[in-house]
Every structure is written in C-alpha cells, then in structure tokens.
PDB file of N, CA and C in Angstrom:
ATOM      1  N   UNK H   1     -65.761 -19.910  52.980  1.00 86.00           N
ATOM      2  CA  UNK H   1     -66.270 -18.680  52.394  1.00 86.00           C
ATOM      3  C   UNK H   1     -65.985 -17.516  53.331  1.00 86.00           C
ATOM      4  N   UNK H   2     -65.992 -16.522  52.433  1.00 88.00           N
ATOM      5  CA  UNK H   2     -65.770 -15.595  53.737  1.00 88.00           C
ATOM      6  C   UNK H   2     -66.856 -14.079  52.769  1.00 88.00           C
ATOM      7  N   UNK H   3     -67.519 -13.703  53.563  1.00 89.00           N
ATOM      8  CA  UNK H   3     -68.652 -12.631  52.935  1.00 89.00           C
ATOM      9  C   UNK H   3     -69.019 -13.519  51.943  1.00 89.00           C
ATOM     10  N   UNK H   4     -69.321 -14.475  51.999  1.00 90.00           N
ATOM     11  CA  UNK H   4     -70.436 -15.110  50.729  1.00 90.00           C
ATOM     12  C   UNK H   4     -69.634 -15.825  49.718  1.00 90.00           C
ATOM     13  N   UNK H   5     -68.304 -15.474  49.557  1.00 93.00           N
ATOM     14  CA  UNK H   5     -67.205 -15.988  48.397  1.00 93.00           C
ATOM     15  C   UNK H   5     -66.375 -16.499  48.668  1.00 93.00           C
ATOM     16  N   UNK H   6     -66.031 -17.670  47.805  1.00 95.00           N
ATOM     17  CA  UNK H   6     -65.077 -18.463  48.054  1.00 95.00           C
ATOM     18  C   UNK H   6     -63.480 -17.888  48.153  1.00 95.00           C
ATOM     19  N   UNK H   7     -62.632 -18.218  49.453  1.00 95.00           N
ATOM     20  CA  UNK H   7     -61.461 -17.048  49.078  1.00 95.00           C
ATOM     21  C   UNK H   7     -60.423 -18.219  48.961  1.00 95.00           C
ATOM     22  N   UNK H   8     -59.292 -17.864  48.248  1.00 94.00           N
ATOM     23  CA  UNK H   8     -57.878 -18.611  48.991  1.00 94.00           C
ATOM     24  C   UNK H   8     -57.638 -18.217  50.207  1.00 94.00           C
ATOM     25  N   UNK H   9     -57.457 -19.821  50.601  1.00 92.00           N
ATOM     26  CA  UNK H   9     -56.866 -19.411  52.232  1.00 92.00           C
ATOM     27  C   UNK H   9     -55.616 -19.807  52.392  1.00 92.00           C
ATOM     28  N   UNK H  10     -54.974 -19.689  53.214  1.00 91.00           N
ATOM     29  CA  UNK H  10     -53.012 -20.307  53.188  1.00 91.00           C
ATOM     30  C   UNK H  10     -52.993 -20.463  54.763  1.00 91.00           C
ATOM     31  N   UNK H  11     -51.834 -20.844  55.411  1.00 91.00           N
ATOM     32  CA  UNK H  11     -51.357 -21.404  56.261  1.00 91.00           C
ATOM     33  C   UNK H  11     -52.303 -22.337  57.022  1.00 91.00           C
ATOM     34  N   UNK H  12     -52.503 -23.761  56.425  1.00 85.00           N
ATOM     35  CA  UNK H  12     -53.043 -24.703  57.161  1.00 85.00           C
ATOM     36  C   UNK H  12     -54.590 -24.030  57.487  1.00 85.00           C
ATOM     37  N   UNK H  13     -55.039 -23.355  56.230  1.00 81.00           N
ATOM     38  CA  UNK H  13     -56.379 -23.124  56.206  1.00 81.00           C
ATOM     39  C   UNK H  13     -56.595 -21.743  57.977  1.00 81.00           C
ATOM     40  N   UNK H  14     -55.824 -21.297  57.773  1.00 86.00           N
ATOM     41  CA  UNK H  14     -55.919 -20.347  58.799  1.00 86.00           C
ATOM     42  C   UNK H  14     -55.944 -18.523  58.401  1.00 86.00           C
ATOM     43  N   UNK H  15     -55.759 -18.244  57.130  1.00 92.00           N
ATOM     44  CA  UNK H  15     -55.444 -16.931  56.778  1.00 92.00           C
ATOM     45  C   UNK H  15     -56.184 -17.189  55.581  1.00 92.00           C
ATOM     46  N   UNK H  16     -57.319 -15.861  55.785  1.00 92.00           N
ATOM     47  CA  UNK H  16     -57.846 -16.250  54.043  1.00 92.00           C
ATOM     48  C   UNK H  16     -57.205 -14.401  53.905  1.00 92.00           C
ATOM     49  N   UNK H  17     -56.717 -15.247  52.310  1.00 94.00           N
ATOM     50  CA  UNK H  17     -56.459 -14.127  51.188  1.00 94.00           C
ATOM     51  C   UNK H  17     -57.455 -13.240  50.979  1.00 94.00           C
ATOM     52  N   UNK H  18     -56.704 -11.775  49.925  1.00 94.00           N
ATOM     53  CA  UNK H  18     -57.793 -11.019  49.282  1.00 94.00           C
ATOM     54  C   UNK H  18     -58.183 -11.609  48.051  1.00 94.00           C
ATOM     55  N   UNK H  19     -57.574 -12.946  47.615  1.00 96.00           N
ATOM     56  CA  UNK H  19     -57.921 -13.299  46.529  1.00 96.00           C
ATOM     57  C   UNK H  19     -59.520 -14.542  46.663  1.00 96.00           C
ATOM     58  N   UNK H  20     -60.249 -13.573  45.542  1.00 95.00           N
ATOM     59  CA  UNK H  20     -61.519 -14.560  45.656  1.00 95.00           C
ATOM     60  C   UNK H  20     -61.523 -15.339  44.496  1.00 95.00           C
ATOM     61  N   UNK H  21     -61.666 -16.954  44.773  1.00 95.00           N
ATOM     62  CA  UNK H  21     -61.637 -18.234  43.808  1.00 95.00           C
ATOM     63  C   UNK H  21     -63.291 -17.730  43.227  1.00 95.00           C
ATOM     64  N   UNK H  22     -62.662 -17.724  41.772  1.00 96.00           N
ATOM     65  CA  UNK H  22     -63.583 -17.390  40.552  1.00 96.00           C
ATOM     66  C   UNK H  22     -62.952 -17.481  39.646  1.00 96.00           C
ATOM     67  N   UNK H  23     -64.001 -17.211  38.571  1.00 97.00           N
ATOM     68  CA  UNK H  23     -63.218 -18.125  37.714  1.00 97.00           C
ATOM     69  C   UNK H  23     -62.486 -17.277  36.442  1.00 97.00           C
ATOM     70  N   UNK H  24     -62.895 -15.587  36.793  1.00 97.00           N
ATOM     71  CA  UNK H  24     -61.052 -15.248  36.549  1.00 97.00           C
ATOM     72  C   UNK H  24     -59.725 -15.255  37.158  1.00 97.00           C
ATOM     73  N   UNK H  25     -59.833 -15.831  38.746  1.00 98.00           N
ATOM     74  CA  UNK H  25     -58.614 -16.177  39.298  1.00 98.00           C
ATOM     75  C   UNK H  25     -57.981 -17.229  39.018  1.00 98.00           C
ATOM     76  N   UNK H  26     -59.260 -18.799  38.423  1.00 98.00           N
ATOM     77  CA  UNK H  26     -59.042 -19.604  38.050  1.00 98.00           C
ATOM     78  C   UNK H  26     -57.678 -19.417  36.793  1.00 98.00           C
ATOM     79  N   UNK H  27     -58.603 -18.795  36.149  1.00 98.00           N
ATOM     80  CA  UNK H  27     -58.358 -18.799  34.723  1.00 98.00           C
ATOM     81  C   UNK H  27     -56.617 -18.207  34.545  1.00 98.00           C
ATOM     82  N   UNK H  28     -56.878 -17.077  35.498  1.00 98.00           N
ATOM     83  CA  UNK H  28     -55.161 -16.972  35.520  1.00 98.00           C
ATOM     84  C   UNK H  28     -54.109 -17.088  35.962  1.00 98.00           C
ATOM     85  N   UNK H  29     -54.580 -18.051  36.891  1.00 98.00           N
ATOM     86  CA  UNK H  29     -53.717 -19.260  37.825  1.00 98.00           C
ATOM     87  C   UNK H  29     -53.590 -20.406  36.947  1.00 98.00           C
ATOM     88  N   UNK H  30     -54.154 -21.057  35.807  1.00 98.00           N
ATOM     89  CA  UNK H  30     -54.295 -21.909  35.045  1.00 98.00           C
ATOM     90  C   UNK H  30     -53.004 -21.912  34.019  1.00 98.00           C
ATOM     91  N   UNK H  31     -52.530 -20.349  34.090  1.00 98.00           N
ATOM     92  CA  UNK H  31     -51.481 -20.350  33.285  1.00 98.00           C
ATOM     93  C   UNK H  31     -50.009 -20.747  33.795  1.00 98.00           C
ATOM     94  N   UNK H  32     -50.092 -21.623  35.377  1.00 98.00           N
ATOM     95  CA  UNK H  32     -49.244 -21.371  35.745  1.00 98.00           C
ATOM     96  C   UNK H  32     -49.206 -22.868  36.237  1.00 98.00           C
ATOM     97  N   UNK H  33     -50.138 -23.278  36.590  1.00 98.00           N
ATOM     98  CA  UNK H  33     -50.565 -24.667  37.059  1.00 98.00           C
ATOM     99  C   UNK H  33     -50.533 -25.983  35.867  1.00 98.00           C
ATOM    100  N   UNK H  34     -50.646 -27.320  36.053  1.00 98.00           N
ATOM    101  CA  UNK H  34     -51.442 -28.064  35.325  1.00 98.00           C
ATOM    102  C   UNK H  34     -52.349 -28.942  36.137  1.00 98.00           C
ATOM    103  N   UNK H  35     -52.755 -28.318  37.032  1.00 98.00           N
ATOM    104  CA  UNK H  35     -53.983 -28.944  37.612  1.00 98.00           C
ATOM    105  C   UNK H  35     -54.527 -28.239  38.999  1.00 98.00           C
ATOM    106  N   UNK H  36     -55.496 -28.103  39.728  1.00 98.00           N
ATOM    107  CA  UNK H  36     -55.825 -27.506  40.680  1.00 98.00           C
ATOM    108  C   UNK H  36     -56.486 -28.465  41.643  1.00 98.00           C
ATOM    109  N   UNK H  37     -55.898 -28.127  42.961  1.00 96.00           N
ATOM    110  CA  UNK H  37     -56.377 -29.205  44.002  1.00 96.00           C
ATOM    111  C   UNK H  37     -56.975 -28.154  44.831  1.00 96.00           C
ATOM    112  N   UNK H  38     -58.343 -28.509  45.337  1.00 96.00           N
ATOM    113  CA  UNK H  38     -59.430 -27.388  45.930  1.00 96.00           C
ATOM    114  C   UNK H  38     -59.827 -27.879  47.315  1.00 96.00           C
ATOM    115  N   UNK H  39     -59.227 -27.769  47.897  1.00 93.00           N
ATOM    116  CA  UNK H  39     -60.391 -27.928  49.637  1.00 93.00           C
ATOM    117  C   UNK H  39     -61.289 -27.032  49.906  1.00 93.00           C
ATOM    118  N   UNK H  40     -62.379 -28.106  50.060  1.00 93.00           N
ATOM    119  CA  UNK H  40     -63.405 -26.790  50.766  1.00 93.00           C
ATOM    120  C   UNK H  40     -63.055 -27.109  52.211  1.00 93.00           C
ATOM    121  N   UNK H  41     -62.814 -26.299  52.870  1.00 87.00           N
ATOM    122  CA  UNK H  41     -62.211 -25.724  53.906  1.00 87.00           C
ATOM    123  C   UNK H  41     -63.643 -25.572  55.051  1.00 87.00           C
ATOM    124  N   UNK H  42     -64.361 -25.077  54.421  1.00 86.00           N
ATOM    125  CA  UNK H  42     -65.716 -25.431  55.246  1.00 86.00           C
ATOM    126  C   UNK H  42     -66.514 -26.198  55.645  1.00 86.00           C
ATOM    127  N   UNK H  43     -66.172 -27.393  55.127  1.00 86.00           N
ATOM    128  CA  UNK H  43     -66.764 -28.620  55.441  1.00 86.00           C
ATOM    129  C   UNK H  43     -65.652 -29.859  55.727  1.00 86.00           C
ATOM    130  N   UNK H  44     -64.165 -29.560  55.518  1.00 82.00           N
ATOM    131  CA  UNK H  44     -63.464 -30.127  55.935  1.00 82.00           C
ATOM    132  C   UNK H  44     -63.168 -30.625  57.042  1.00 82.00           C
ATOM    133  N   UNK H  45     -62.764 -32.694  57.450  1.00 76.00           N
ATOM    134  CA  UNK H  45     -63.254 -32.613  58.775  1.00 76.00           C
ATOM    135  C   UNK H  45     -64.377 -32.967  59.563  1.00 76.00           C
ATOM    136  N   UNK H  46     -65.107 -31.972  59.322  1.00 79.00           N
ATOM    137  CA  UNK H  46     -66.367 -32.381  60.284  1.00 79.00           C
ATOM    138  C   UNK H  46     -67.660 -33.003  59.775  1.00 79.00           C
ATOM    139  N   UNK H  47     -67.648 -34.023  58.575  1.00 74.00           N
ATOM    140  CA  UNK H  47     -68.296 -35.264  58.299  1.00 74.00           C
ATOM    141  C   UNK H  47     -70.208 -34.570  58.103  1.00 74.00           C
ATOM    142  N   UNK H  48     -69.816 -33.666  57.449  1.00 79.00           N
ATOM    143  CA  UNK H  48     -70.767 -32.572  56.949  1.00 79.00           C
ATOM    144  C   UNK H  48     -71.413 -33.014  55.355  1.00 79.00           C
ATOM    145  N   UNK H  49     -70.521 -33.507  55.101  1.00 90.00           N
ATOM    146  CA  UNK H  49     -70.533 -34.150  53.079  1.00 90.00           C
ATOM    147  C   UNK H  49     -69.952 -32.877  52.793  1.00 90.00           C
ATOM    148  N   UNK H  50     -70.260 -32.843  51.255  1.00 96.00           N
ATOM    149  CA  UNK H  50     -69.457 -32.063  50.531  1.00 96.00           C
ATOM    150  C   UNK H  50     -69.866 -30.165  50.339  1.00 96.00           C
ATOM    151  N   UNK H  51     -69.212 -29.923  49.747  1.00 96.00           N
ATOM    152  CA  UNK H  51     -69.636 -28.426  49.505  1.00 96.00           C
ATOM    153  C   UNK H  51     -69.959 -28.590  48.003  1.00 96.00           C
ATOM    154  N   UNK H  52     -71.378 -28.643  47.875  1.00 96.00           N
ATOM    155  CA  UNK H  52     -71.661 -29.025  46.160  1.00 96.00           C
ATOM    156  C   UNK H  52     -71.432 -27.990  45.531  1.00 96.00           C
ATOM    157  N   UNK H  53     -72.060 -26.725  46.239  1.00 97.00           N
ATOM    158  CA  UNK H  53     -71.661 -25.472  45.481  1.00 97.00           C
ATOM    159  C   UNK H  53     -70.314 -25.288  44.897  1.00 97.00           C
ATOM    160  N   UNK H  54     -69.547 -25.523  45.889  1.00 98.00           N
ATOM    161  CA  UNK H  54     -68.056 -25.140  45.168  1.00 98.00           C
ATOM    162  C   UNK H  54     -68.109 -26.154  44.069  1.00 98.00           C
ATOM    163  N   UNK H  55     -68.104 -27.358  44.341  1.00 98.00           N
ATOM    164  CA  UNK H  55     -67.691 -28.559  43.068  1.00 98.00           C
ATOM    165  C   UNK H  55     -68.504 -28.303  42.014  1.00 98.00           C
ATOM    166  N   UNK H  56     -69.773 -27.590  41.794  1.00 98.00           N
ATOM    167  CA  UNK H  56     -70.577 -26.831  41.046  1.00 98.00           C
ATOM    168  C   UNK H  56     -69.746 -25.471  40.222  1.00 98.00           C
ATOM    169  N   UNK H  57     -69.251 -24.508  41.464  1.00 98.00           N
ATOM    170  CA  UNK H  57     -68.414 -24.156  40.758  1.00 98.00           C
ATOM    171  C   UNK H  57     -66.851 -24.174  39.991  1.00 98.00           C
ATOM    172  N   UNK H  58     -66.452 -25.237  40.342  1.00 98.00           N
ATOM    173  CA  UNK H  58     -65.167 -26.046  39.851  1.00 98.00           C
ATOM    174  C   UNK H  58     -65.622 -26.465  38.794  1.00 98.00           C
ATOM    175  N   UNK H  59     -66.836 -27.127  38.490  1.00 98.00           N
ATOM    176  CA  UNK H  59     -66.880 -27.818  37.233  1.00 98.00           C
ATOM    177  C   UNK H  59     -67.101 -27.014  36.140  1.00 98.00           C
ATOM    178  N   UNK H  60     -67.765 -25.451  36.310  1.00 97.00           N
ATOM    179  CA  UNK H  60     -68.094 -24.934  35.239  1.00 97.00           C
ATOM    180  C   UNK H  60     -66.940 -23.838  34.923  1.00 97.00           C
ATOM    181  N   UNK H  61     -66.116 -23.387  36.136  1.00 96.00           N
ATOM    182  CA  UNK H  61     -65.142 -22.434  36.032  1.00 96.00           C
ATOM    183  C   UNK H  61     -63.630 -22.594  35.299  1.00 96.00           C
ATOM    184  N   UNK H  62     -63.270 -24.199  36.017  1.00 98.00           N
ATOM    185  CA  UNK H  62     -61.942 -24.483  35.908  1.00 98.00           C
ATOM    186  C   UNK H  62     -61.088 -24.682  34.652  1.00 98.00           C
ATOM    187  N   UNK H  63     -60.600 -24.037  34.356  1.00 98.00           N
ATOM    188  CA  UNK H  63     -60.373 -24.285  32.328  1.00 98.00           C
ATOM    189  C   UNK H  63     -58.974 -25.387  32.710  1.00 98.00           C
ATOM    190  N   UNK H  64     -58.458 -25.902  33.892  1.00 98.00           N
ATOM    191  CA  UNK H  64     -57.407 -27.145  33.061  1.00 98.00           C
ATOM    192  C   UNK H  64     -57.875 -27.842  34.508  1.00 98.00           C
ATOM    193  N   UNK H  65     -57.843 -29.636  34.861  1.00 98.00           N
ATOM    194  CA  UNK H  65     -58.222 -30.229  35.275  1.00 98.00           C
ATOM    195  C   UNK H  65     -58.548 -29.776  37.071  1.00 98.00           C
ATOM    196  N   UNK H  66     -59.590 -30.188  37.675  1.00 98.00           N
ATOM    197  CA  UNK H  66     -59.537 -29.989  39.180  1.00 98.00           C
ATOM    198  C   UNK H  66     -60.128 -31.310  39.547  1.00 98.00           C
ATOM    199  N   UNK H  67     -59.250 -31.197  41.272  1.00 98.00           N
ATOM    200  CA  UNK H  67     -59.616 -32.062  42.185  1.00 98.00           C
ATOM    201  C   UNK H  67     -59.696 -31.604  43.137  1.00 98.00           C
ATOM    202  N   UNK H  68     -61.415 -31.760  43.773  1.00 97.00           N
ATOM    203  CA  UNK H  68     -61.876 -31.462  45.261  1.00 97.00           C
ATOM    204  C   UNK H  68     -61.681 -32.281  46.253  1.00 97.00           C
ATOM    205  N   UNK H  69     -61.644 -31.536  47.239  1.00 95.00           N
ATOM    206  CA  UNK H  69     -61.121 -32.520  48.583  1.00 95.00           C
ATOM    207  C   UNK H  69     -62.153 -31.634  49.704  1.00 95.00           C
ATOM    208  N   UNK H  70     -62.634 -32.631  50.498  1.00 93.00           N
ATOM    209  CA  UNK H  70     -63.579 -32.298  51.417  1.00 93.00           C
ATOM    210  C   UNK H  70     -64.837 -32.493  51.899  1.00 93.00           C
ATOM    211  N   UNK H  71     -65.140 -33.053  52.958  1.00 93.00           N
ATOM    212  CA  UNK H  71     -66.409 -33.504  53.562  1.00 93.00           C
ATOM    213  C   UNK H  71     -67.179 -34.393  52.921  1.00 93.00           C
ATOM    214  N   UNK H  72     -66.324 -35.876  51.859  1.00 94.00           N
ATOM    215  CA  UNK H  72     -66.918 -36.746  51.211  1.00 94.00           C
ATOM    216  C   UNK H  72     -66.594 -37.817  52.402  1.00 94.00           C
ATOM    217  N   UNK H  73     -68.175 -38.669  53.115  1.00 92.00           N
ATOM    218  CA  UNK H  73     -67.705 -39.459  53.587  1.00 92.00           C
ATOM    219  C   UNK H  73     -68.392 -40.609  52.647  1.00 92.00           C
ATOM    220  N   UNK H  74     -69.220 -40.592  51.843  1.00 94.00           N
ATOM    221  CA  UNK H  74     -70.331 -41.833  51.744  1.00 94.00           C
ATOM    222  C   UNK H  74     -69.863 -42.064  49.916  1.00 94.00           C
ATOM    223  N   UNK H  75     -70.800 -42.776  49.224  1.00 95.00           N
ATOM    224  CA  UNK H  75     -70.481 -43.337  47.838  1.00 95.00           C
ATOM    225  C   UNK H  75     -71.371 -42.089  47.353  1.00 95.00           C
ATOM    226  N   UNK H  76     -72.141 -42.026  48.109  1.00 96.00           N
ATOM    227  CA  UNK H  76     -73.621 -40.769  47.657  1.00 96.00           C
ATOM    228  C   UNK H  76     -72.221 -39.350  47.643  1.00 96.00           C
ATOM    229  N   UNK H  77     -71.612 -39.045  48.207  1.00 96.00           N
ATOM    230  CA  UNK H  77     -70.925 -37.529  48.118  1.00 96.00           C
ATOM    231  C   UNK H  77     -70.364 -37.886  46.940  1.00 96.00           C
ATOM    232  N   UNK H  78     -69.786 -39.030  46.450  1.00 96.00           N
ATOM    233  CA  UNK H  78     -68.849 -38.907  45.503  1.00 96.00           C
ATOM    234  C   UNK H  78     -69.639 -38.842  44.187  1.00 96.00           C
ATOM    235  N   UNK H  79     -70.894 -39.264  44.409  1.00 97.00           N
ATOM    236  CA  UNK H  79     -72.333 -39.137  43.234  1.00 97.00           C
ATOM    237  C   UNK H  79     -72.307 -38.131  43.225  1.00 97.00           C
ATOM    238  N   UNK H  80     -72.598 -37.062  43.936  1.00 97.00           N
ATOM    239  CA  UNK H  80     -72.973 -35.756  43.884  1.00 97.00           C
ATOM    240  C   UNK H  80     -71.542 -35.377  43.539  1.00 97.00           C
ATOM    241  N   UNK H  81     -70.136 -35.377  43.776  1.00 98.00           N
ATOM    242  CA  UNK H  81     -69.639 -34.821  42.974  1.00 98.00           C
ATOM    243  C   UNK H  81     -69.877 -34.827  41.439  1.00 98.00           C
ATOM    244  N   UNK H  82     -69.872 -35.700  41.446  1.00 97.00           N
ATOM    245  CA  UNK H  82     -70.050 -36.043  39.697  1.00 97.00           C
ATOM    246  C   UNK H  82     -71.270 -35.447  39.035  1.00 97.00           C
ATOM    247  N   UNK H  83     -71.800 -35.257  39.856  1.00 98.00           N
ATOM    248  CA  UNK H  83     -73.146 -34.349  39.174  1.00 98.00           C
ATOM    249  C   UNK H  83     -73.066 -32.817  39.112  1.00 98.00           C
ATOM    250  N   UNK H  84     -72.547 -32.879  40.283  1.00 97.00           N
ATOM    251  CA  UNK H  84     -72.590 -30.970  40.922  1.00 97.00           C
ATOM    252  C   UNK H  84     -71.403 -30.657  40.062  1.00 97.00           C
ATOM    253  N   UNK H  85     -70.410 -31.238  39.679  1.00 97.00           N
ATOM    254  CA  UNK H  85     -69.006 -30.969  38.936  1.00 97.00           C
ATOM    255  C   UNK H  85     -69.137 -31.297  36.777  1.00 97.00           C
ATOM    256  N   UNK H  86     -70.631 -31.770  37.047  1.00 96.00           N
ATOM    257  CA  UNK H  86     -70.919 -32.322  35.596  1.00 96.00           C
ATOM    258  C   UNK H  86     -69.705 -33.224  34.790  1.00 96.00           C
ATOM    259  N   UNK H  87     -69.117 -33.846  35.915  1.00 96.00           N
ATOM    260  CA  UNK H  87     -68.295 -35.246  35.434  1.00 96.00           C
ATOM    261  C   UNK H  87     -66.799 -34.541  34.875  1.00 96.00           C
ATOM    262  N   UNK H  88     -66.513 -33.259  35.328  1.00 96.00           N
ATOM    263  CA  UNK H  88     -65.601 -32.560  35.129  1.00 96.00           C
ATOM    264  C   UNK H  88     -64.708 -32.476  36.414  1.00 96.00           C
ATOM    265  N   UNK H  89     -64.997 -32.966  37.207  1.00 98.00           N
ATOM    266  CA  UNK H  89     -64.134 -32.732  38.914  1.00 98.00           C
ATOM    267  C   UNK H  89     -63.559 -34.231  39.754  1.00 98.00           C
ATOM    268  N   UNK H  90     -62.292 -34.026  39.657  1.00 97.00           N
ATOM    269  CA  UNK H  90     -62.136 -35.539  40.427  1.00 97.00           C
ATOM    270  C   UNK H  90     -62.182 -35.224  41.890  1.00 97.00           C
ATOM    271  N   UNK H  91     -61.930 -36.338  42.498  1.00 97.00           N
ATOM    272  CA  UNK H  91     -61.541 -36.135  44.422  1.00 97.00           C
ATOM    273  C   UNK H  91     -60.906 -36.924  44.823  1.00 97.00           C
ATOM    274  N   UNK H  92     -60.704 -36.443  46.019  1.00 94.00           N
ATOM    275  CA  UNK H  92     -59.628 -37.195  46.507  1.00 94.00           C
ATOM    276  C   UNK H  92     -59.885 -37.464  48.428  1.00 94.00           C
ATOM    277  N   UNK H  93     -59.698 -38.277  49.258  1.00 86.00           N
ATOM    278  CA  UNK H  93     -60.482 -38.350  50.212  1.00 86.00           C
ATOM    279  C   UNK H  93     -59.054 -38.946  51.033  1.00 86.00           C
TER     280      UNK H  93
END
C-alpha cells in the first residue's frame, strides 16, 4: 500500500506506480488481460499470512478471473482466502 491504497508496483516490487489497483483500473486492464495475478507485496516473504483485505478486494472488484500470491503459509490462509475472496480468488504459493 502506499497512502492507504493499493498501488501497482513494477521492478521486482521496488517502484510503485501512480496507478491505484481498484476496481476501475481492474476493470480496464480486464480488457486486455485474461486473468490477473496479484501479489500483495506487503506481506510477501515475511510469513505474516495473507493480506485479506486485498483478496477481499479481488473478490468483489475483479470482473475476469484472479490469483493472489502472498504471505499464505498454513491451510487456515488458504481458508481465509476463500472467504475474504467469497470463493472467487485462486492462489498460488
């Protein structure tokens, strides 16, 4: 996050964009994609669990398929994806 919002970041998670992940950026990146792969970047790594919020907001934003990646170490993170994502978010570990 950066000021409170989720941003794109690029080079090996080192440069965040002016672009903030929402879900009209979603939506018009969707026209270009067929699927979206999401790191949370903030919890990546350091065995924190997941960022539910984001997978919260992946599940209600994303209009064509997503997969989160990040800070799932246990069977319980991958529960809470499925909840926080309302069975709309895959992952990948």
């Amino acid at each position: 996050k950066k000021d409170g919002k989720y941003t794109i970041v690029t080079d090996r998670w080192q440069k965040f964009s002016n672009v903030a992940l929402d879900e009209e950026t979603l939506d018009t990146l969707s026209a270009y994609a067929d699927e979206f792969l999401v790191h949370g970047v903030d919890v990546e790594g350091k065995r924190l669990g997941i960022d539910e919020e984001l997978v919260g907001f992946l599940g209600r934003w994303s209009p064509i398929p997503v997969t989160y990646a990040g800070g799932a170490t246990t069977i319980a993170d991958l529960d809470r994806i499925r909840v926080a994502g309302a069975g709309s978010v895959d992952v990948t570990v």
